[in-house]
Amino acid sequence: MRLMIMFDLPVDTASERREYRQFRKRLINEGFLMIQYSIYERVCVSRKTATFLENRIKSFLPTSGVVQSLMVTEKQYNDMHFLVGNPVDDVRNSSDRTVILCFYLIYLIKRWL
């Protein structure tokens, strides 16, 4: 499951630019990666996790502009076509990373016990 956040925020005044920077920084701190300007995504384990993240994002929305979210399955995401340009193979942007982190966490727990 992927959660995509798309936004178009005004940057005319200093306060609007500050809100834009803060919103973008919070998305990055929540684990989102930029796939295009103003389009960020994050791999989620389940729809429940994606809904939880969506609710967290609602808590720090900017006061103006447009912010949209979209939940897509891995199959839907992998059916995306690149009309111009090439996909970037980034391990941070794959569901394989989630599995590796789970195995590493299990390893650490067993080692600690």
mmCIF file of C-alpha atoms in Angstrom:
data_model
loop_
_atom_site.group_PDB
_atom_site.id
_atom_site.type_symbol
_atom_site.label_atom_id
_atom_site.label_comp_id
_atom_site.label_asym_id
_atom_site.label_seq_id
_atom_site.Cartn_x
_atom_site.Cartn_y
_atom_site.Cartn_z
ATOM 1 C CA MET A 1 0.000 0.000 0.000
ATOM 2 C CA ARG A 2 1.255 3.482 -0.836
ATOM 3 C CA LEU A 3 0.040 6.801 0.482
ATOM 4 C CA MET A 4 0.607 9.669 -1.917
ATOM 5 C CA ILE A 5 0.321 13.302 -0.829
ATOM 6 C CA MET A 6 -0.057 15.925 -3.552
ATOM 7 C CA PHE A 7 -0.135 19.611 -2.753
ATOM 8 C CA ASP A 8 -0.210 23.043 -4.314
ATOM 9 C CA LEU A 9 0.533 25.726 -1.743
ATOM 10 C CA PRO A 10 0.817 29.487 -2.215
ATOM 11 C CA VAL A 11 4.262 31.018 -1.676
ATOM 12 C CA ASP A 12 3.528 34.707 -2.241
ATOM 13 C CA THR A 13 4.189 36.007 1.263
ATOM 14 C CA ALA A 14 6.875 35.174 3.815
ATOM 15 C CA SER A 15 4.352 33.446 6.093
ATOM 16 C CA GLU A 16 3.070 31.290 3.199
ATOM 17 C CA ARG A 17 6.628 30.274 2.307
ATOM 18 C CA ARG A 18 7.255 29.370 5.949
ATOM 19 C CA GLU A 19 4.078 27.232 6.019
ATOM 20 C CA TYR A 20 5.178 25.511 2.804
ATOM 21 C CA ARG A 21 8.638 24.703 4.219
ATOM 22 C CA GLN A 22 7.190 23.461 7.507
ATOM 23 C CA PHE A 23 4.631 21.240 5.748
ATOM 24 C CA ARG A 24 7.262 19.768 3.422
ATOM 25 C CA LYS A 25 9.657 19.185 6.332
ATOM 26 C CA ARG A 26 6.947 17.426 8.359
ATOM 27 C CA LEU A 27 6.161 15.129 5.414
ATOM 28 C CA ILE A 28 9.832 14.190 5.139
ATOM 29 C CA ASN A 29 10.017 13.598 8.907
ATOM 30 C CA GLU A 30 7.013 11.246 8.588
ATOM 31 C CA GLY A 31 9.020 9.160 6.113
ATOM 32 C CA PHE A 32 7.648 10.481 2.826
ATOM 33 C CA LEU A 33 9.866 10.662 -0.249
ATOM 34 C CA MET A 34 9.512 13.170 -3.059
ATOM 35 C CA ILE A 35 8.669 11.514 -6.380
ATOM 36 C CA GLN A 36 7.947 14.821 -8.162
ATOM 37 C CA TYR A 37 7.752 18.436 -7.078
ATOM 38 C CA SER A 38 4.863 18.642 -4.605
ATOM 39 C CA ILE A 39 4.127 14.895 -4.816
ATOM 40 C CA TYR A 40 5.338 12.753 -1.930
ATOM 41 C CA GLU A 41 4.755 9.093 -1.183
ATOM 42 C CA ARG A 42 5.323 6.571 1.540
ATOM 43 C CA VAL A 43 5.163 2.784 1.621
ATOM 44 C CA CYS A 44 2.647 1.577 4.219
ATOM 45 C CA VAL A 45 2.203 -1.922 5.577
ATOM 46 C CA SER A 46 -1.605 -1.790 5.415
ATOM 47 C CA ARG A 47 -4.574 0.448 4.681
ATOM 48 C CA LYS A 48 -4.943 0.975 8.426
ATOM 49 C CA THR A 49 -1.399 2.379 8.601
ATOM 50 C CA ALA A 50 -2.072 4.610 5.597
ATOM 51 C CA THR A 51 -5.257 5.939 7.218
ATOM 52 C CA PHE A 52 -3.354 6.586 10.446
ATOM 53 C CA LEU A 53 -0.704 8.561 8.536
ATOM 54 C CA GLU A 54 -3.372 10.487 6.645
ATOM 55 C CA ASN A 55 -4.907 11.527 9.973
ATOM 56 C CA ARG A 56 -1.485 12.606 11.265
ATOM 57 C CA ILE A 57 -1.007 14.771 8.191
ATOM 58 C CA LYS A 58 -4.397 16.379 8.820
ATOM 59 C CA SER A 59 -3.004 17.603 12.137
ATOM 60 C CA PHE A 60 -0.353 19.798 10.472
ATOM 61 C CA LEU A 61 -2.055 21.007 7.283
ATOM 62 C CA PRO A 62 -1.275 24.536 6.089
ATOM 63 C CA THR A 63 -4.011 27.167 6.353
ATOM 64 C CA SER A 64 -4.342 27.723 2.588
ATOM 65 C CA GLY A 65 -3.705 25.889 -0.662
ATOM 66 C CA VAL A 66 -4.724 22.426 -1.832
ATOM 67 C CA VAL A 67 -3.541 19.153 -0.260
ATOM 68 C CA GLN A 68 -4.784 15.802 -1.572
ATOM 69 C CA SER A 69 -4.099 12.214 -0.552
ATOM 70 C CA LEU A 70 -4.383 9.013 -2.539
ATOM 71 C CA MET A 71 -3.998 5.420 -1.339
ATOM 72 C CA VAL A 72 -2.908 2.909 -3.976
ATOM 73 C CA THR A 73 -1.955 -0.746 -3.782
ATOM 74 C CA GLU A 74 1.494 -1.970 -4.797
ATOM 75 C CA LYS A 75 0.008 -3.519 -7.947
ATOM 76 C CA GLN A 76 -1.601 -0.224 -8.941
ATOM 77 C CA TYR A 77 1.608 1.650 -8.190
ATOM 78 C CA ASN A 78 3.709 -0.792 -10.221
ATOM 79 C CA ASP A 79 1.347 -0.348 -13.189
ATOM 80 C CA MET A 80 2.450 3.294 -13.424
ATOM 81 C CA HIS A 81 3.891 4.186 -16.829
ATOM 82 C CA PHE A 82 6.767 6.603 -17.320
ATOM 83 C CA LEU A 83 5.923 8.616 -20.423
ATOM 84 C CA VAL A 84 9.096 10.718 -20.264
ATOM 85 C CA GLY A 85 12.125 9.959 -18.104
ATOM 86 C CA ASN A 86 13.245 6.835 -16.308
ATOM 87 C CA PRO A 87 12.266 5.388 -12.945
ATOM 88 C CA VAL A 88 14.776 5.756 -10.134
ATOM 89 C CA ASP A 89 15.556 2.518 -8.309
ATOM 90 C CA ASP A 90 15.813 3.727 -4.736
ATOM 91 C CA VAL A 91 15.726 1.116 -1.975
ATOM 92 C CA ARG A 92 14.080 3.677 0.316
ATOM 93 C CA ASN A 93 11.131 3.703 -2.060
ATOM 94 C CA SER A 94 10.412 -0.031 -2.134
ATOM 95 C CA SER A 95 8.287 -2.351 -0.068
ATOM 96 C CA ASP A 96 11.348 -4.637 0.266
ATOM 97 C CA ARG A 97 12.733 -2.141 2.763
ATOM 98 C CA THR A 98 9.778 -2.756 5.087
ATOM 99 C CA VAL A 99 10.432 -6.506 5.112
ATOM 100 C CA ILE A 100 14.145 -5.998 5.789
ATOM 101 C CA LEU A 101 13.392 -3.673 8.690
ATOM 102 C CA CYS A 102 10.973 -6.227 10.176
ATOM 103 C CA PHE A 103 13.589 -8.988 10.014
ATOM 104 C CA TYR A 104 16.190 -6.683 11.539
ATOM 105 C CA LEU A 105 13.799 -5.778 14.365
ATOM 106 C CA ILE A 106 13.125 -9.469 15.058
ATOM 107 C CA TYR A 107 16.891 -10.087 15.092
ATOM 108 C CA LEU A 108 17.422 -7.286 17.616
ATOM 109 C CA ILE A 109 14.621 -8.523 19.877
ATOM 110 C CA LYS A 110 15.957 -12.101 19.895
ATOM 111 C CA ARG A 111 19.454 -10.835 20.591
ATOM 112 C CA TRP A 112 18.226 -8.700 23.483
ATOM 113 C CA LEU A 113 16.324 -11.588 25.126
#
